[in-house]
Amino acid sequence: MTNITRRDFILASTTALAGSAIPPVFASESSKYVRYNVTTPEGQEMLKSYIKGIKVMLSLPADHPNNWFRNAFIHMMDCPHGNWWFYVWHRAYIGYFEETIRKFSGNDNFTLPFWDWTETPEIPSTMFDSVLSPTAKEYLPYTENLAVFTDFIKPELSNYWKTLTPSQRKQQAERGYNTFEDLWNSVVGINDGQGIAGDMAYVNTLGARFLSKGNPYLDPKTRFDVSPLVVGAGIVLPTTFYEENNYMSFASSKTKSHTVSPNSATKFSILEGFPHNKVHNCIGGVSHTDPGPYGNMTNFLSPVDPIFFLHHANMDRLWDVWSRKQKANGLPDLPNGSDLLNYVQQRFEFFVDSNGKHVGPKEAGDFLSTNIFHYKYADGFGEKFVKPYKNHTTRSTISTVVAKVQNNIATAAISNDDIKSHLNENSQLIAEIVIPRSNNSSSSREYDVIVNAPDHITQVDADSPYYAGTIAFFGPKMKHMNMSHDTVFQVPLHKKLQAFTQMGQGNTTSFNIRVVPSNTTQHSSVPILKAINIQSVKLP
């Protein structure tokens, strides 16, 4: 089997409409490294090496590809969000970063700890120690203010831009960066000639992280978005890597390239749209400091904050959990049929290895398995879902109710049988919500979903009987990427909603659903509600 090339495997899989296995060239390799939960003794020990590695990366000159900030610019210039390359790109990005810390820390056994926010919904206290916080004094020589940051990084970043290949330039243009100044405008928050605080990728040292050692806790709405209900739904319900009905899809929208938006609506998968986006925003202060400026984690230079890599290690771990769940049930864990070849041949051209050498172009297919970086994960939330299910098929039996939208309120009548099945853990009710992303760049990135609330209620806390979750956008809207079109979120409805506890006496229960600004201090208006569908999805 190891004599079969990855391309041979992919072509054979495509022909057979398979695409559910890891390429055999990887399957025989062993896992040399273990990524531990950051709260364990092993994870805490790894943080000591993490500190050493960060200090070395901070000390490197701005023209060194492994410089701390230059590494963050890889993310800013190339990261995909809201599309199906989100997981595989970030696996590669943090994999090369892990090898870099391994080298610069002098610890040949270093692995990135993961932050399991479902089990520990607060930033671990040690992540405020020394350079593990971007507010530490060691960052001051580089990020004390915008002038300092500009003097340090802009000249060398401009020189780097001049070395880009035609293929790299093409990908930058697809992101809206036709010139270096276009890229730099995103650093300083200039959009259409106007400076917008919330759009700034640069953050000064003191404001680099909203949460602090004295207040490390994820706020109640973020805790809901990382709860076992939401994360469990994101693992159990998707039975394919991608399909149009994306409550059944593990990945977000299929796109032509990882650098462009989809042709129609951006469809967020549950895990990317909820825990991923909301944790970023919470750490950076969205909904608390609207309309900005925010901390590092809310924008595309988010890897300046070391917590970024623990957050994304957990997202990568959840992808691994879901993939193993799929294999346990004989279901595909990669795109199917002709989609597979398109997916695996996507070129990534900006990664840098631990020696400061560009490793691109690489293909998405190089990073389908954790074995590419020889690691596996210690247990965390979600492991209980990795098992064969009696009724886990590629399509769950569902019923769908299309809500009527009028005056920005969606109304629907839900079968009491579907509600009882939901309450009895036989199914999960999902609200599919369609809203356009605001054209106003200073508008908020977070909105609450409220169910059967009286008309006068326009703001709710997470413990409200009307609260059904918070939908969140990550990063500023990049106009050149056509990000102002419709966006679809999948909202798993929890069982404590008053609409369920006060279920109607007949055959149906009436629902009205609104989407409202998440915080009273923001300057945004109520978003336009385009559509809501409510699906009853059978649990395996």
Coordinates of C-alpha atoms in Angstrom, one line a residue:
M1 CA 0.0 0.0 0.0
T2 CA 2.8 2.4 0.7
N3 CA 3.9 2.2 -2.9
I4 CA 0.7 3.9 -4.0
T5 CA 1.2 7.6 -4.5
R6 CA -1.2 10.1 -3.1
R7 CA -2.3 11.1 -6.6
D8 CA -2.9 7.5 -7.5
F9 CA -5.1 7.1 -4.5
I10 CA -7.0 10.3 -5.2
L11 CA -7.6 9.4 -8.8
A12 CA -8.8 5.9 -7.8
S13 CA -11.0 7.3 -5.1
T14 CA -12.5 9.9 -7.5
T15 CA -13.3 7.2 -10.0
A16 CA -14.9 5.0 -7.4
L17 CA -16.8 8.0 -5.9
A18 CA -15.2 7.1 -2.7
G19 CA -13.0 9.8 -1.0
S20 CA -13.6 8.6 2.5
A21 CA -10.2 7.2 3.4
I22 CA -6.9 8.7 4.3
P23 CA -4.4 8.3 1.6
P24 CA -2.5 5.0 2.2
V25 CA 0.9 6.8 1.9
F26 CA 0.1 8.4 5.3
A27 CA -1.9 5.6 6.9
S28 CA 1.2 3.4 7.8
E29 CA 3.0 6.2 9.6
S30 CA 3.0 6.3 13.4
S31 CA 2.3 9.3 15.7
K32 CA 5.5 10.4 17.3
Y33 CA 3.9 13.3 19.1
V34 CA 0.9 13.9 21.3
R35 CA -0.9 17.2 21.6
Y36 CA -2.2 17.5 25.2
N37 CA -5.0 19.4 26.8
V38 CA -3.4 22.7 28.1
T39 CA -4.9 22.1 31.6
T40 CA -3.0 18.8 32.1
P41 CA 0.5 18.6 33.6
E42 CA 1.9 17.6 30.2
G43 CA 0.1 20.6 28.5
Q44 CA 1.4 23.0 31.2
E45 CA 4.9 21.7 30.7
M46 CA 4.7 22.4 27.0
L47 CA 3.9 26.0 27.7
K48 CA 7.4 26.5 29.2
S49 CA 8.8 25.6 25.8
Y50 CA 6.2 27.7 24.1
I51 CA 7.4 30.8 26.0
K52 CA 11.0 30.1 24.9
G53 CA 10.1 29.7 21.3
I54 CA 8.0 32.8 21.2
K55 CA 10.8 34.9 22.7
V56 CA 13.2 33.7 19.9
M57 CA 10.6 34.5 17.2
L58 CA 10.0 37.9 18.7
S59 CA 13.8 38.6 18.6
L60 CA 14.2 37.7 14.9
P61 CA 14.6 40.7 12.5
A62 CA 11.5 41.7 10.5
D63 CA 13.1 40.3 7.3
H64 CA 13.2 36.8 8.8
P65 CA 10.3 34.6 7.7
N66 CA 10.1 33.1 11.1
N67 CA 9.7 36.4 12.9
W68 CA 6.7 36.4 15.2
F69 CA 4.8 39.0 13.2
R70 CA 5.8 37.8 9.8
N71 CA 4.4 34.4 10.8
A72 CA 1.1 36.1 11.6
F73 CA 1.1 37.8 8.2
I74 CA 0.9 34.3 6.6
H75 CA -2.6 34.1 8.2
M76 CA -3.6 37.6 7.1
M77 CA -2.5 37.1 3.5
D78 CA -3.8 33.6 3.0
C79 CA -6.2 32.2 5.6
P80 CA -9.6 30.8 4.4
H81 CA -12.7 31.3 6.5
G82 CA -16.3 30.4 5.7
N83 CA -15.3 27.8 3.1
W84 CA -14.4 24.1 3.0
W85 CA -10.6 24.7 3.1
F86 CA -10.8 26.2 6.5
Y87 CA -9.8 23.0 8.4
V88 CA -7.1 21.7 6.1
W89 CA -5.4 25.1 5.7
H90 CA -5.2 25.8 9.4
R91 CA -3.9 22.2 10.0
A92 CA -1.0 23.0 7.8
Y93 CA -0.5 26.5 9.3
I94 CA -0.3 25.4 12.9
G95 CA 1.7 22.3 12.0
Y96 CA 4.5 24.3 10.5
F97 CA 4.3 26.7 13.5
E98 CA 4.6 23.8 15.9
E99 CA 7.7 22.6 14.2
T100 CA 9.1 26.2 14.4
I101 CA 8.5 26.4 18.1
R102 CA 10.1 22.9 18.5
K103 CA 13.2 24.2 16.9
F104 CA 13.5 27.6 18.6
S105 CA 12.6 26.3 22.1
G106 CA 15.2 23.5 21.9
N107 CA 12.6 21.0 23.0
D108 CA 12.6 18.2 20.3
N109 CA 9.3 16.8 21.8
F110 CA 7.3 20.1 21.9
T111 CA 3.7 19.9 20.8
L112 CA 1.0 22.5 20.8
P113 CA -1.4 22.1 23.7
F114 CA -5.1 22.4 22.8
W115 CA -7.5 24.5 24.7
D116 CA -10.8 22.5 25.1
W117 CA -13.1 25.5 25.7
T118 CA -16.1 23.2 26.1
E119 CA -14.7 21.6 29.2
T120 CA -12.7 24.7 30.3
P121 CA -14.6 27.9 29.2
E122 CA -11.9 30.3 30.4
I123 CA -8.4 31.2 29.2
P124 CA -6.1 29.0 31.3
S125 CA -4.3 31.3 33.9
T126 CA -0.8 30.3 32.6
M127 CA -1.7 31.8 29.2
F128 CA -1.3 35.2 30.8
D129 CA 2.3 34.5 31.8
S130 CA 5.2 36.2 30.1
V131 CA 4.9 36.3 26.3
L132 CA 1.9 33.9 26.3
S133 CA -0.1 37.2 26.5
P134 CA 0.3 39.7 23.7
T135 CA 0.0 42.4 26.3
A136 CA 3.4 41.5 27.8
K137 CA 6.2 44.0 27.9
E138 CA 8.2 42.0 25.4
Y139 CA 5.8 43.1 22.6
L140 CA 6.2 46.8 23.4
P141 CA 9.2 47.4 21.1
Y142 CA 7.1 46.2 18.2
T143 CA 3.4 47.1 18.9
E144 CA 3.5 49.9 21.4
N145 CA 1.8 52.1 18.9
L146 CA 1.0 52.2 15.2
A147 CA 4.1 54.3 14.3
V148 CA 6.4 51.8 16.1
F149 CA 4.7 48.8 14.4
T150 CA 4.9 50.6 11.0
D151 CA 8.6 51.4 11.3
F152 CA 9.4 47.8 12.4
I153 CA 7.4 45.7 9.9
K154 CA 6.3 47.8 6.9
P155 CA 9.6 48.2 5.0
E156 CA 10.5 44.5 5.2
L157 CA 6.9 43.4 4.4
S158 CA 7.0 45.7 1.4
N159 CA 10.3 44.0 0.3
Y160 CA 8.7 40.6 0.8
W161 CA 5.7 41.6 -1.4
K162 CA 8.1 42.4 -4.3
T163 CA 9.4 38.8 -4.2
L164 CA 5.9 37.2 -4.6
T165 CA 5.5 34.9 -7.6
P166 CA 2.8 35.5 -10.2
S167 CA 0.7 32.7 -8.7
Q168 CA 1.0 34.3 -5.2
R169 CA 0.1 37.7 -6.6
K170 CA -3.0 36.2 -8.3
Q171 CA -4.1 34.7 -4.9
Q172 CA -3.5 38.1 -3.2
A173 CA -5.6 39.8 -5.9
E174 CA -8.4 37.3 -5.2
R175 CA -8.4 38.5 -1.6
G176 CA -8.6 42.1 -2.7
Y177 CA -4.9 42.9 -2.4
N178 CA -3.8 44.1 -5.8
T179 CA -1.0 46.2 -4.4
F180 CA 1.1 46.2 -1.2
E181 CA -0.8 49.3 -0.1
D182 CA -4.1 47.4 -0.4
L183 CA -2.6 44.9 2.1
W184 CA -1.3 47.7 4.4
N185 CA -4.7 49.4 4.4
S186 CA -6.1 46.3 6.1
V187 CA -3.4 46.6 8.7
V188 CA -4.4 50.2 9.6
G189 CA -8.1 49.8 9.0
I190 CA -8.6 51.9 5.9
N191 CA -11.6 50.8 3.9
D192 CA -12.9 52.9 1.0
G193 CA -10.6 55.7 2.0
Q194 CA -11.9 55.9 5.6
G195 CA -10.3 54.7 8.8
I196 CA -12.5 52.2 10.6
A197 CA -11.2 51.1 14.1
G198 CA -12.9 47.7 14.0
D199 CA -11.2 46.9 10.7
M200 CA -7.7 47.4 12.0
A201 CA -5.5 44.3 12.0
Y202 CA -2.9 46.2 14.0
V203 CA -3.6 46.3 17.8
N204 CA -1.4 48.2 20.3
T205 CA 0.2 46.2 23.1
L206 CA -2.1 47.3 25.9
G207 CA -5.3 46.5 23.9
A208 CA -4.1 43.3 22.4
R209 CA -6.4 41.0 24.4
F210 CA -9.8 41.9 26.0
L211 CA -9.9 39.1 28.5
S212 CA -7.4 39.4 31.4
K213 CA -6.0 37.3 34.2
G214 CA -8.5 38.9 36.5
N215 CA -11.3 38.2 34.1
P216 CA -10.3 35.1 32.0
Y217 CA -13.9 33.8 31.6
L218 CA -15.7 33.4 28.3
D219 CA -18.9 35.5 28.6
P220 CA -22.2 33.6 29.0
K221 CA -23.1 33.8 25.3
T222 CA -19.8 32.5 24.2
R223 CA -20.1 29.7 26.8
F224 CA -23.4 28.7 25.1
D225 CA -21.7 28.7 21.7
V226 CA -19.0 26.3 23.0
S227 CA -21.4 24.2 25.1
P228 CA -21.7 20.4 24.7
L229 CA -25.1 21.0 23.0
V230 CA -23.6 23.1 20.2
V231 CA -20.2 21.3 19.8
G232 CA -21.8 17.9 20.1
A233 CA -24.3 18.8 17.3
G234 CA -21.4 20.0 15.2
I235 CA -19.8 16.5 15.6
V236 CA -22.8 14.2 15.5
L237 CA -25.2 15.7 13.0
P238 CA -22.9 16.2 9.9
T239 CA -22.7 12.9 8.0
T240 CA -20.8 14.2 5.0
F241 CA -17.8 16.5 4.6
Y242 CA -19.7 18.8 2.4
E243 CA -23.2 19.1 0.9
E244 CA -25.5 22.0 0.1
N245 CA -27.8 21.2 3.0
N246 CA -25.1 22.3 5.4
Y247 CA -26.7 21.2 8.6
M248 CA -25.6 17.8 7.3
S249 CA -22.2 19.2 6.2
F250 CA -19.1 19.3 8.4
A251 CA -17.4 22.0 6.3
S252 CA -18.6 25.4 5.3
S253 CA -19.2 26.6 1.8
K254 CA -17.7 25.0 -1.3
T255 CA -15.7 27.6 -3.2
K256 CA -13.7 27.8 -6.4
S257 CA -10.5 28.6 -4.4
H258 CA -9.6 29.0 -0.7
T259 CA -9.0 32.7 -1.4
V260 CA -12.5 33.6 -2.7
S261 CA -16.1 33.8 -1.4
P262 CA -18.8 31.4 -2.7
N263 CA -20.9 32.4 -5.7
S264 CA -24.0 32.6 -3.5
A265 CA -24.5 32.6 0.2
T266 CA -21.7 31.8 2.6
K267 CA -22.9 28.8 4.6
F268 CA -21.2 28.3 7.9
S269 CA -20.9 24.8 9.4
I270 CA -21.9 24.6 13.1
L271 CA -18.4 24.4 14.4
E272 CA -16.9 27.2 12.4
G273 CA -19.9 29.5 12.7
F274 CA -20.3 29.1 16.4
P275 CA -17.4 28.1 18.7
H276 CA -14.7 29.2 16.2
N277 CA -16.0 32.6 15.4
K278 CA -17.4 33.4 18.9
V279 CA -14.3 32.5 20.8
H280 CA -12.2 34.7 18.5
N281 CA -14.6 37.6 19.1
C282 CA -14.9 37.1 22.8
I283 CA -11.2 37.2 23.4
G284 CA -10.9 40.3 21.3
G285 CA -13.8 42.2 22.9
V286 CA -16.5 42.2 20.2
S287 CA -19.9 43.2 21.6
H288 CA -18.0 44.7 24.6
T289 CA -16.0 47.4 22.8
D290 CA -18.1 47.9 19.6
P291 CA -17.4 49.4 17.1
G292 CA -13.7 48.8 18.0
P293 CA -10.8 48.9 18.2
Y294 CA -10.7 45.3 19.2
G295 CA -8.0 42.9 20.4
N296 CA -5.8 40.7 18.1
M297 CA -8.1 37.7 18.0
T298 CA -10.9 39.5 16.1
N299 CA -8.9 40.2 12.9
F300 CA -6.7 38.4 10.4
L301 CA -3.5 39.1 12.4
S302 CA -5.0 37.1 15.2
P303 CA -1.9 34.8 15.4
V304 CA -0.1 37.6 17.1
D305 CA -2.0 36.4 20.2
P306 CA -0.4 33.0 21.3
I307 CA -3.9 31.7 22.4
F308 CA -4.7 31.6 18.6
F309 CA -2.7 28.4 18.2
L310 CA -4.3 26.6 21.2
H311 CA -7.8 27.6 19.9
H312 CA -7.0 26.2 16.4
A313 CA -5.4 23.1 17.8
N314 CA -8.8 22.4 19.4
M315 CA -10.6 23.1 16.1
D316 CA -8.2 20.7 14.4
R317 CA -8.8 18.1 17.2
L318 CA -12.6 18.3 16.6
W319 CA -12.0 17.7 12.9
D320 CA -10.0 14.6 13.8
V321 CA -12.8 13.5 16.2
W322 CA -15.4 13.9 13.5
S323 CA -13.2 12.1 10.9
R324 CA -12.8 9.1 13.3
K325 CA -16.5 9.1 14.0
Q326 CA -17.2 8.9 10.2
K327 CA -14.7 6.1 9.8
A328 CA -16.3 4.2 12.7
N329 CA -19.6 4.3 10.7
G330 CA -18.2 3.6 7.2
L331 CA -19.1 7.2 6.1
P332 CA -17.0 9.6 4.0
D333 CA -14.7 12.0 5.9
L334 CA -13.6 13.9 2.7
P335 CA -15.4 15.3 -0.3
N336 CA -17.1 12.8 -2.5
G337 CA -16.7 12.0 -6.2
S338 CA -15.4 14.6 -8.5
D339 CA -15.3 17.2 -5.7
L340 CA -12.4 15.3 -4.1
L341 CA -9.8 16.0 -6.8
N342 CA -10.7 19.7 -6.8
Y343 CA -10.4 19.8 -3.1
V344 CA -7.0 18.1 -2.7
Q345 CA -5.3 19.9 -5.5
Q346 CA -6.0 23.4 -4.1
R347 CA -2.6 25.1 -3.9
F348 CA -1.3 26.7 -0.7
E349 CA 1.6 29.0 -1.5
F350 CA 2.6 31.0 1.6
F351 CA 3.6 28.4 4.3
V352 CA 7.1 28.7 5.9
D353 CA 9.0 25.9 7.6
S354 CA 11.1 26.0 10.7
N355 CA 14.2 26.9 8.7
G356 CA 12.5 30.0 7.3
K357 CA 12.1 28.4 3.9
H358 CA 8.9 28.7 1.8
V359 CA 7.4 25.2 1.4
G360 CA 4.9 26.1 -1.2
P361 CA 3.2 25.5 -3.3
K362 CA 1.7 22.6 -1.3
E363 CA -1.6 21.0 -2.0
A364 CA -4.5 20.5 0.4
G365 CA -4.2 16.8 -0.2
D366 CA -0.8 16.9 1.6
F367 CA -2.6 17.7 4.9
L368 CA -5.5 15.3 5.0
S369 CA -4.0 13.3 7.9
T370 CA -2.6 14.3 11.2
N371 CA 0.3 12.0 10.3
I372 CA 1.8 14.6 8.0
F373 CA 3.1 16.2 11.2
H374 CA 3.3 12.9 13.1
Y375 CA 0.9 13.9 15.9
K376 CA -2.3 12.7 17.6
Y377 CA -4.5 14.2 20.3
A378 CA -5.0 13.3 23.9
D379 CA -8.6 12.9 24.8
G380 CA -10.9 15.9 25.0
F381 CA -14.6 16.7 24.6
G382 CA -16.2 14.7 21.8
E383 CA -14.4 11.4 22.2
K384 CA -17.6 9.8 23.4
F385 CA -19.1 10.4 19.9
V386 CA -16.4 8.3 18.2
K387 CA -18.3 5.0 18.0
P388 CA -20.5 3.0 15.6
Y389 CA -24.1 4.1 15.6
K390 CA -27.0 1.9 14.8
N391 CA -28.7 4.4 12.5
H392 CA -25.9 6.7 11.4
T393 CA -26.4 6.9 7.6
T394 CA -25.4 9.5 5.1
R395 CA -28.8 11.2 5.3
S396 CA -30.8 11.5 8.5
T397 CA -34.6 11.4 8.3
I398 CA -35.8 15.0 8.6
S399 CA -38.8 17.2 8.4
T400 CA -38.5 20.8 7.4
V401 CA -40.7 23.8 8.2
V402 CA -40.2 27.0 6.1
A403 CA -40.9 30.0 8.2
K404 CA -42.8 33.0 6.9
V405 CA -40.8 36.2 7.2
Q406 CA -42.6 39.5 7.5
N407 CA -41.5 42.8 9.1
N408 CA -38.2 41.1 10.0
I409 CA -39.9 38.4 12.1
A410 CA -40.1 34.8 11.1
T411 CA -43.1 32.8 12.1
A412 CA -43.7 29.0 11.9
A413 CA -45.8 26.3 13.4
I414 CA -43.7 23.3 14.6
S415 CA -45.1 19.8 15.0
N416 CA -45.5 18.9 18.6
D417 CA -44.3 15.4 17.7
D418 CA -41.0 17.0 16.4
I419 CA -40.7 19.0 19.6
K420 CA -41.3 15.9 21.8
S421 CA -38.7 14.0 19.8
H422 CA -36.3 16.9 20.3
L423 CA -36.9 17.0 24.1
N424 CA -36.6 13.2 24.3
E425 CA -33.1 13.2 22.6
N426 CA -34.4 11.4 19.6
S427 CA -33.8 14.3 17.3
Q428 CA -32.3 17.8 17.2
L429 CA -34.1 20.9 16.0
I430 CA -32.0 23.2 13.9
A431 CA -32.9 26.7 12.8
E432 CA -31.2 27.6 9.5
I433 CA -31.0 31.4 9.5
V434 CA -30.2 33.6 6.5
I435 CA -29.1 37.2 6.9
P436 CA -27.0 39.4 4.7
R437 CA -23.7 40.7 6.2
S438 CA -24.1 44.4 6.6
N439 CA -22.4 46.7 4.1
N440 CA -21.6 49.0 7.0
S441 CA -18.0 48.2 7.9
S442 CA -18.5 49.6 11.5
S443 CA -21.5 47.4 12.2
S444 CA -21.3 44.7 14.8
R445 CA -20.3 41.2 14.1
E446 CA -22.6 39.5 16.5
Y447 CA -26.4 39.0 16.7
D448 CA -28.6 37.1 19.1
V449 CA -31.4 34.7 18.0
I450 CA -34.5 35.1 20.1
V451 CA -37.6 32.8 20.0
N452 CA -41.1 33.8 21.0
A453 CA -40.0 36.9 22.9
P454 CA -42.5 39.7 23.5
D455 CA -42.3 42.5 21.0
H456 CA -40.8 45.0 23.5
I457 CA -37.8 42.7 24.2
T458 CA -34.9 43.6 21.9
Q459 CA -32.0 42.5 24.0
V460 CA -31.5 39.3 26.0
D461 CA -29.0 37.7 28.3
A462 CA -27.8 34.1 27.8
D463 CA -30.1 32.9 30.6
S464 CA -33.2 34.4 29.0
P465 CA -35.9 31.8 28.2
Y466 CA -36.0 33.4 24.7
Y467 CA -32.3 33.1 23.9
A468 CA -31.3 30.6 21.3
G469 CA -27.7 31.5 20.6
T470 CA -25.4 34.1 19.2
I471 CA -24.3 34.1 15.5
A472 CA -20.9 35.7 14.9
F473 CA -18.8 36.9 12.0
F474 CA -15.1 36.6 12.3
G475 CA -12.9 39.4 10.9
P476 CA -13.7 42.6 9.1
K477 CA -15.7 42.4 5.9
M478 CA -13.3 42.5 2.9
K479 CA -15.3 44.3 0.2
H480 CA -13.1 43.1 -2.7
M481 CA -13.9 39.5 -1.7
N482 CA -17.7 40.1 -2.1
M483 CA -18.4 39.4 1.5
S484 CA -21.6 41.4 1.7
H485 CA -23.9 38.7 0.3
D486 CA -26.2 36.4 2.3
T487 CA -24.8 34.3 5.1
V488 CA -26.4 31.1 6.5
F489 CA -26.0 30.0 10.1
Q490 CA -27.2 26.7 11.6
V491 CA -28.5 27.2 15.1
P492 CA -29.0 24.1 17.3
L493 CA -32.0 24.9 19.5
H494 CA -31.6 24.0 23.1
K495 CA -34.3 22.4 25.3
K496 CA -34.7 25.3 27.8
L497 CA -36.4 27.6 25.4
Q498 CA -39.7 28.7 26.8
A499 CA -41.3 27.8 23.4
F500 CA -40.6 24.2 24.3
T501 CA -41.4 24.3 28.0
Q502 CA -44.8 25.9 27.1
M503 CA -45.6 23.7 24.2
G504 CA -49.0 24.2 22.6
Q505 CA -51.9 21.8 23.5
G506 CA -52.8 21.0 19.9
N507 CA -50.8 19.4 17.1
T508 CA -48.4 22.3 16.7
T509 CA -46.6 25.1 18.6
S510 CA -46.2 28.6 17.1
F511 CA -42.7 30.0 16.8
N512 CA -41.6 33.6 16.1
I513 CA -37.9 34.1 15.6
R514 CA -36.0 37.4 15.5
V515 CA -32.3 38.3 15.0
V516 CA -31.3 41.3 17.2
P517 CA -28.1 43.1 18.0
S518 CA -26.1 41.3 20.7
N519 CA -25.1 44.3 22.8
T520 CA -26.8 47.6 23.6
T521 CA -23.6 49.6 23.2
Q522 CA -23.1 48.8 19.5
H523 CA -23.9 51.1 16.6
S524 CA -25.5 48.6 14.2
S525 CA -29.1 48.2 13.3
V526 CA -31.2 45.1 13.3
P527 CA -30.0 42.9 10.4
I528 CA -32.4 42.1 7.6
L529 CA -33.9 38.6 8.1
K530 CA -34.0 36.9 4.8
A531 CA -35.2 33.4 5.6
I532 CA -35.5 30.8 8.4
N533 CA -36.0 27.0 8.0
I534 CA -36.4 24.8 11.0
Q535 CA -35.3 21.2 10.5
S536 CA -35.9 18.2 12.7
V537 CA -32.8 16.0 12.3
K538 CA -32.9 12.4 13.6
L539 CA -30.1 11.7 16.0
P540 CA -28.2 8.4 15.4

